Amino acid sequence: PFNFEKPATKGALPKLQVNPYSWSKVSNIIYLDSPVGVGFSYSKNVSDYNTGDAKTASDTHTFLLKWFGLYPEFLANPLFIGGESYAGVYVPTLADKIDQGIEAGIKPKLNFKGYMVGNPVADEKFDGNALVPFAHGMGLISDEIFEDTTRECNGTFYEAYTVKCDHLLNKVDKVIQLYI
């Protein structure tokens, strides 16, 4: 909603000015850290830290219902949910929970329209097994490391089944860390 006005003199502090074209005039965003213990989220109840994908979806759905209950003026707005990385699991799970709530007639009725995920984890084993071939294809690891790791790990890179496979996967990680 704001822009910075360039300072008139060198070393002066910039001033905030209202941006008349701000996205916040037509959209609203709720940023939510979940599950409990992630980012700025916390609980005074230690048992709340025992969580999982289904509980995270349920807790987030409960939050949304309570939030829209407190601010019903936003109920008519289309609701999209989104996230990145492990949200590839959380977001579709939450979308399903929201859809179930709508079908069951739970109030307030959310105006759910869809979801989006960026760089999502979809399946840990599938994604984990893609790391070594991806690193090789991007030129991050040598042909030798790729071939040795593929042979010793039998093409399964998500979990090391032998000590030698584990050693080679650690070697791959060490080389990749040079580029991060």
PDB file of C-alpha atoms in Angstrom:
ATOM      1  CA  PRO A   1       0.000   0.000   0.000  1.00  0.00           C
ATOM      2  CA  PHE A   2       3.035   2.293   0.310  1.00  0.00           C
ATOM      3  CA  ASN A   3       5.922   3.509  -1.786  1.00  0.00           C
ATOM      4  CA  PHE A   4       9.113   5.112  -0.651  1.00  0.00           C
ATOM      5  CA  GLU A   5       9.660   8.715  -1.686  1.00  0.00           C
ATOM      6  CA  LYS A   6      13.286   9.239  -2.685  1.00  0.00           C
ATOM      7  CA  PRO A   7      15.173  11.346  -0.175  1.00  0.00           C
ATOM      8  CA  ALA A   8      15.903  14.891  -1.337  1.00  0.00           C
ATOM      9  CA  THR A   9      19.454  14.804  -0.022  1.00  0.00           C
ATOM     10  CA  LYS A  10      22.102  12.120   0.268  1.00  0.00           C
ATOM     11  CA  GLY A  11      21.955  10.395   3.650  1.00  0.00           C
ATOM     12  CA  ALA A  12      18.389  11.511   4.385  1.00  0.00           C
ATOM     13  CA  LEU A  13      15.770   8.930   5.239  1.00  0.00           C
ATOM     14  CA  PRO A  14      13.132   8.053   2.637  1.00  0.00           C
ATOM     15  CA  LYS A  15       9.511   8.952   3.396  1.00  0.00           C
ATOM     16  CA  LEU A  16       6.522   6.665   3.044  1.00  0.00           C
ATOM     17  CA  GLN A  17       3.800   7.708   0.650  1.00  0.00           C
ATOM     18  CA  VAL A  18       0.476   6.062  -0.113  1.00  0.00           C
ATOM     19  CA  ASN A  19       0.454   4.124  -3.392  1.00  0.00           C
ATOM     20  CA  PRO A  20      -2.887   4.867  -5.095  1.00  0.00           C
ATOM     21  CA  TYR A  21      -2.419   1.815  -7.382  1.00  0.00           C
ATOM     22  CA  SER A  22      -1.679  -0.700  -4.620  1.00  0.00           C
ATOM     23  CA  TRP A  23      -2.842  -4.312  -4.985  1.00  0.00           C
ATOM     24  CA  SER A  24      -4.252  -4.030  -1.460  1.00  0.00           C
ATOM     25  CA  LYS A  25      -7.124  -1.933  -2.849  1.00  0.00           C
ATOM     26  CA  VAL A  26      -8.461  -4.990  -4.701  1.00  0.00           C
ATOM     27  CA  SER A  27      -7.060  -7.979  -2.791  1.00  0.00           C
ATOM     28  CA  ASN A  28      -6.424  -9.227   0.710  1.00  0.00           C
ATOM     29  CA  ILE A  29      -3.800 -11.686   1.926  1.00  0.00           C
ATOM     30  CA  ILE A  30      -3.595 -13.599   5.186  1.00  0.00           C
ATOM     31  CA  TYR A  31      -0.122 -14.926   5.939  1.00  0.00           C
ATOM     32  CA  LEU A  32      -0.320 -17.924   8.242  1.00  0.00           C
ATOM     33  CA  ASP A  33       2.607 -19.874   9.653  1.00  0.00           C
ATOM     34  CA  SER A  34       1.604 -23.475  10.198  1.00  0.00           C
ATOM     35  CA  PRO A  35       1.823 -25.969  11.737  1.00  0.00           C
ATOM     36  CA  VAL A  36       2.375 -24.715  15.273  1.00  0.00           C
ATOM     37  CA  GLY A  37       6.059 -24.019  15.847  1.00  0.00           C
ATOM     38  CA  VAL A  38       6.797 -22.908  12.278  1.00  0.00           C
ATOM     39  CA  GLY A  39       7.814 -19.297  11.651  1.00  0.00           C
ATOM     40  CA  PHE A  40       6.174 -17.030  14.214  1.00  0.00           C
ATOM     41  CA  SER A  41       3.459 -19.508  15.233  1.00  0.00           C
ATOM     42  CA  TYR A  42       3.428 -20.874  18.755  1.00  0.00           C
ATOM     43  CA  SER A  43       1.203 -22.382  21.391  1.00  0.00           C
ATOM     44  CA  LYS A  44       1.249 -22.344  25.174  1.00  0.00           C
ATOM     45  CA  ASN A  45      -0.021 -25.935  25.071  1.00  0.00           C
ATOM     46  CA  VAL A  46       2.890 -28.360  24.516  1.00  0.00           C
ATOM     47  CA  SER A  47       0.587 -31.020  23.057  1.00  0.00           C
ATOM     48  CA  ASP A  48      -0.217 -28.675  20.131  1.00  0.00           C
ATOM     49  CA  TYR A  49       3.298 -29.316  18.825  1.00  0.00           C
ATOM     50  CA  ASN A  50       2.357 -32.944  18.072  1.00  0.00           C
ATOM     51  CA  THR A  51       1.169 -32.391  14.548  1.00  0.00           C
ATOM     52  CA  GLY A  52       0.942 -33.930  11.114  1.00  0.00           C
ATOM     53  CA  ASP A  53      -0.517 -33.185   7.706  1.00  0.00           C
ATOM     54  CA  ALA A  54      -4.149 -33.935   8.632  1.00  0.00           C
ATOM     55  CA  LYS A  55      -3.958 -32.011  11.930  1.00  0.00           C
ATOM     56  CA  THR A  56      -2.330 -29.058  10.178  1.00  0.00           C
ATOM     57  CA  ALA A  57      -5.167 -28.975   7.624  1.00  0.00           C
ATOM     58  CA  SER A  58      -7.763 -29.260  10.388  1.00  0.00           C
ATOM     59  CA  ASP A  59      -6.128 -26.520  12.493  1.00  0.00           C
ATOM     60  CA  THR A  60      -5.849 -24.206   9.487  1.00  0.00           C
ATOM     61  CA  HIS A  61      -9.462 -24.868   8.493  1.00  0.00           C
ATOM     62  CA  THR A  62     -10.539 -24.064  12.059  1.00  0.00           C
ATOM     63  CA  PHE A  63      -8.500 -20.852  11.912  1.00  0.00           C
ATOM     64  CA  LEU A  64     -10.161 -19.827   8.627  1.00  0.00           C
ATOM     65  CA  LEU A  65     -13.654 -20.536   9.970  1.00  0.00           C
ATOM     66  CA  LYS A  66     -12.967 -18.472  13.090  1.00  0.00           C
ATOM     67  CA  TRP A  67     -11.338 -15.654  11.109  1.00  0.00           C
ATOM     68  CA  PHE A  68     -14.222 -15.421   8.639  1.00  0.00           C
ATOM     69  CA  GLY A  69     -16.630 -15.639  11.586  1.00  0.00           C
ATOM     70  CA  LEU A  70     -14.962 -12.565  13.081  1.00  0.00           C
ATOM     71  CA  TYR A  71     -14.744 -10.738   9.737  1.00  0.00           C
ATOM     72  CA  PRO A  72     -17.835 -11.787   7.745  1.00  0.00           C
ATOM     73  CA  GLU A  73     -17.437  -8.796   5.423  1.00  0.00           C
ATOM     74  CA  PHE A  74     -14.729 -10.856   3.646  1.00  0.00           C
ATOM     75  CA  LEU A  75     -16.916 -13.943   3.063  1.00  0.00           C
ATOM     76  CA  ALA A  76     -18.034 -12.786  -0.394  1.00  0.00           C
ATOM     77  CA  ASN A  77     -14.424 -12.489  -1.558  1.00  0.00           C
ATOM     78  CA  PRO A  78     -13.046 -15.443  -3.521  1.00  0.00           C
ATOM     79  CA  LEU A  79     -10.717 -17.535  -1.347  1.00  0.00           C
ATOM     80  CA  PHE A  80      -7.543 -18.968  -2.835  1.00  0.00           C
ATOM     81  CA  ILE A  81      -4.963 -20.760  -0.721  1.00  0.00           C
ATOM     82  CA  GLY A  82      -1.315 -21.118  -1.602  1.00  0.00           C
ATOM     83  CA  GLY A  83       2.121 -21.967  -0.396  1.00  0.00           C
ATOM     84  CA  GLU A  84       5.488 -23.322  -1.414  1.00  0.00           C
ATOM     85  CA  SER A  85       7.708 -26.318  -0.767  1.00  0.00           C
ATOM     86  CA  TYR A  86       6.034 -28.700   1.710  1.00  0.00           C
ATOM     87  CA  ALA A  87       2.810 -26.784   1.069  1.00  0.00           C
ATOM     88  CA  GLY A  88       2.615 -29.149  -1.910  1.00  0.00           C
ATOM     89  CA  VAL A  89       1.251 -31.523   0.733  1.00  0.00           C
ATOM     90  CA  TYR A  90      -0.408 -29.056   3.134  1.00  0.00           C
ATOM     91  CA  VAL A  91      -2.307 -26.987   0.568  1.00  0.00           C
ATOM     92  CA  PRO A  92      -4.148 -29.811  -1.250  1.00  0.00           C
ATOM     93  CA  THR A  93      -4.888 -31.415   2.139  1.00  0.00           C
ATOM     94  CA  LEU A  94      -6.351 -28.118   3.362  1.00  0.00           C
ATOM     95  CA  ALA A  95      -8.264 -27.647   0.089  1.00  0.00           C
ATOM     96  CA  ASP A  96      -9.860 -31.053   0.611  1.00  0.00           C
ATOM     97  CA  LYS A  97     -10.743 -30.155   4.219  1.00  0.00           C
ATOM     98  CA  ILE A  98     -12.324 -26.863   3.096  1.00  0.00           C
ATOM     99  CA  ASP A  99     -14.270 -28.666   0.362  1.00  0.00           C
ATOM    100  CA  GLN A 100     -15.518 -31.264   2.868  1.00  0.00           C
ATOM    101  CA  GLY A 101     -16.646 -28.429   5.162  1.00  0.00           C
ATOM    102  CA  ILE A 102     -18.542 -26.728   2.355  1.00  0.00           C
ATOM    103  CA  GLU A 103     -20.205 -30.023   1.349  1.00  0.00           C
ATOM    104  CA  ALA A 104     -21.155 -30.683   4.997  1.00  0.00           C
ATOM    105  CA  GLY A 105     -22.752 -27.233   5.285  1.00  0.00           C
ATOM    106  CA  ILE A 106     -20.292 -25.950   7.897  1.00  0.00           C
ATOM    107  CA  LYS A 107     -20.762 -22.247   8.570  1.00  0.00           C
ATOM    108  CA  PRO A 108     -19.481 -19.795   7.704  1.00  0.00           C
ATOM    109  CA  LYS A 109     -19.469 -21.048   4.131  1.00  0.00           C
ATOM    110  CA  LEU A 110     -16.103 -20.228   2.591  1.00  0.00           C
ATOM    111  CA  ASN A 111     -16.078 -18.897  -0.981  1.00  0.00           C
ATOM    112  CA  PHE A 112     -13.267 -21.286  -1.924  1.00  0.00           C
ATOM    113  CA  LYS A 113     -12.141 -20.985  -5.539  1.00  0.00           C
ATOM    114  CA  GLY A 114      -8.817 -22.800  -5.790  1.00  0.00           C
ATOM    115  CA  TYR A 115      -5.247 -23.219  -4.713  1.00  0.00           C
ATOM    116  CA  MET A 116      -1.693 -22.724  -5.931  1.00  0.00           C
ATOM    117  CA  VAL A 117       1.657 -24.148  -4.898  1.00  0.00           C
ATOM    118  CA  GLY A 118       5.150 -23.105  -5.902  1.00  0.00           C
ATOM    119  CA  ASN A 119       8.110 -25.468  -6.018  1.00  0.00           C
ATOM    120  CA  PRO A 120       5.943 -28.039  -4.264  1.00  0.00           C
ATOM    121  CA  VAL A 121       6.876 -31.250  -2.542  1.00  0.00           C
ATOM    122  CA  ALA A 122       4.312 -33.656  -3.892  1.00  0.00           C
ATOM    123  CA  ASP A 123       5.725 -37.042  -2.997  1.00  0.00           C
ATOM    124  CA  GLU A 124       8.823 -37.190  -0.794  1.00  0.00           C
ATOM    125  CA  LYS A 125      10.158 -40.422  -2.283  1.00  0.00           C
ATOM    126  CA  PHE A 126       9.541 -39.336  -5.879  1.00  0.00           C
ATOM    127  CA  ASP A 127      11.022 -35.880  -5.269  1.00  0.00           C
ATOM    128  CA  GLY A 128      13.923 -37.293  -3.229  1.00  0.00           C
ATOM    129  CA  ASN A 129      14.779 -39.806  -5.926  1.00  0.00           C
ATOM    130  CA  ALA A 130      14.920 -36.997  -8.502  1.00  0.00           C
ATOM    131  CA  LEU A 131      17.738 -35.097  -6.752  1.00  0.00           C
ATOM    132  CA  VAL A 132      20.720 -37.111  -8.038  1.00  0.00           C
ATOM    133  CA  PRO A 133      19.597 -37.242 -11.703  1.00  0.00           C
ATOM    134  CA  PHE A 134      18.650 -33.542 -11.539  1.00  0.00           C
ATOM    135  CA  ALA A 135      22.024 -32.568 -10.044  1.00  0.00           C
ATOM    136  CA  HIS A 136      23.784 -34.586 -12.743  1.00  0.00           C
ATOM    137  CA  GLY A 137      21.655 -33.110 -15.524  1.00  0.00           C
ATOM    138  CA  MET A 138      22.439 -29.594 -14.285  1.00  0.00           C
ATOM    139  CA  GLY A 139      26.171 -30.361 -14.248  1.00  0.00           C
ATOM    140  CA  LEU A 140      26.441 -30.087 -10.464  1.00  0.00           C
ATOM    141  CA  ILE A 141      27.901 -33.572 -10.007  1.00  0.00           C
ATOM    142  CA  SER A 142      30.321 -35.426 -12.255  1.00  0.00           C
ATOM    143  CA  ASP A 143      29.474 -38.390 -14.466  1.00  0.00           C
ATOM    144  CA  GLU A 144      31.620 -40.532 -12.170  1.00  0.00           C
ATOM    145  CA  ILE A 145      29.760 -39.560  -8.985  1.00  0.00           C
ATOM    146  CA  PHE A 146      26.413 -39.975 -10.779  1.00  0.00           C
ATOM    147  CA  GLU A 147      27.274 -43.427 -12.162  1.00  0.00           C
ATOM    148  CA  ASP A 148      28.785 -44.670  -8.874  1.00  0.00           C
ATOM    149  CA  THR A 149      25.787 -43.412  -6.875  1.00  0.00           C
ATOM    150  CA  THR A 150      23.249 -44.819  -9.340  1.00  0.00           C
ATOM    151  CA  ARG A 151      24.948 -48.208  -9.355  1.00  0.00           C
ATOM    152  CA  GLU A 152      25.519 -48.476  -5.581  1.00  0.00           C
ATOM    153  CA  CYS A 153      22.093 -47.094  -4.618  1.00  0.00           C
ATOM    154  CA  ASN A 154      20.350 -49.083  -7.345  1.00  0.00           C
ATOM    155  CA  GLY A 155      18.629 -45.903  -8.575  1.00  0.00           C
ATOM    156  CA  THR A 156      16.954 -45.322  -5.194  1.00  0.00           C
ATOM    157  CA  PHE A 157      18.322 -42.112  -3.691  1.00  0.00           C
ATOM    158  CA  TYR A 158      15.636 -41.190  -1.171  1.00  0.00           C
ATOM    159  CA  GLU A 159      16.868 -43.616   1.486  1.00  0.00           C
ATOM    160  CA  ALA A 160      20.314 -45.183   1.581  1.00  0.00           C
ATOM    161  CA  TYR A 161      20.123 -48.978   1.883  1.00  0.00           C
ATOM    162  CA  THR A 162      23.860 -49.611   2.178  1.00  0.00           C
ATOM    163  CA  VAL A 163      26.712 -47.848   3.944  1.00  0.00           C
ATOM    164  CA  LYS A 164      28.422 -47.210   0.591  1.00  0.00           C
ATOM    165  CA  CYS A 165      25.207 -45.731  -0.857  1.00  0.00           C
ATOM    166  CA  ASP A 166      24.896 -43.472   2.202  1.00  0.00           C
ATOM    167  CA  HIS A 167      28.529 -42.376   1.752  1.00  0.00           C
ATOM    168  CA  LEU A 168      27.933 -41.542  -1.926  1.00  0.00           C
ATOM    169  CA  LEU A 169      24.710 -39.629  -1.179  1.00  0.00           C
ATOM    170  CA  ASN A 170      26.610 -37.591   1.419  1.00  0.00           C
ATOM    171  CA  LYS A 171      29.224 -36.902  -1.260  1.00  0.00           C
ATOM    172  CA  VAL A 172      26.490 -35.706  -3.640  1.00  0.00           C
ATOM    173  CA  ASP A 173      25.080 -33.422  -0.916  1.00  0.00           C
ATOM    174  CA  LYS A 174      28.529 -32.020  -0.162  1.00  0.00           C
ATOM    175  CA  VAL A 175      29.139 -31.191  -3.838  1.00  0.00           C
ATOM    176  CA  ILE A 176      25.678 -29.623  -4.241  1.00  0.00           C
ATOM    177  CA  GLN A 177      26.267 -27.445  -1.157  1.00  0.00           C
ATOM    178  CA  LEU A 178      29.115 -25.760  -3.050  1.00  0.00           C
ATOM    179  CA  TYR A 179      26.506 -24.259  -5.403  1.00  0.00           C
ATOM    180  CA  ILE A 180      23.919 -23.188  -2.849  1.00  0.00           C
TER     181      ILE A 180
END
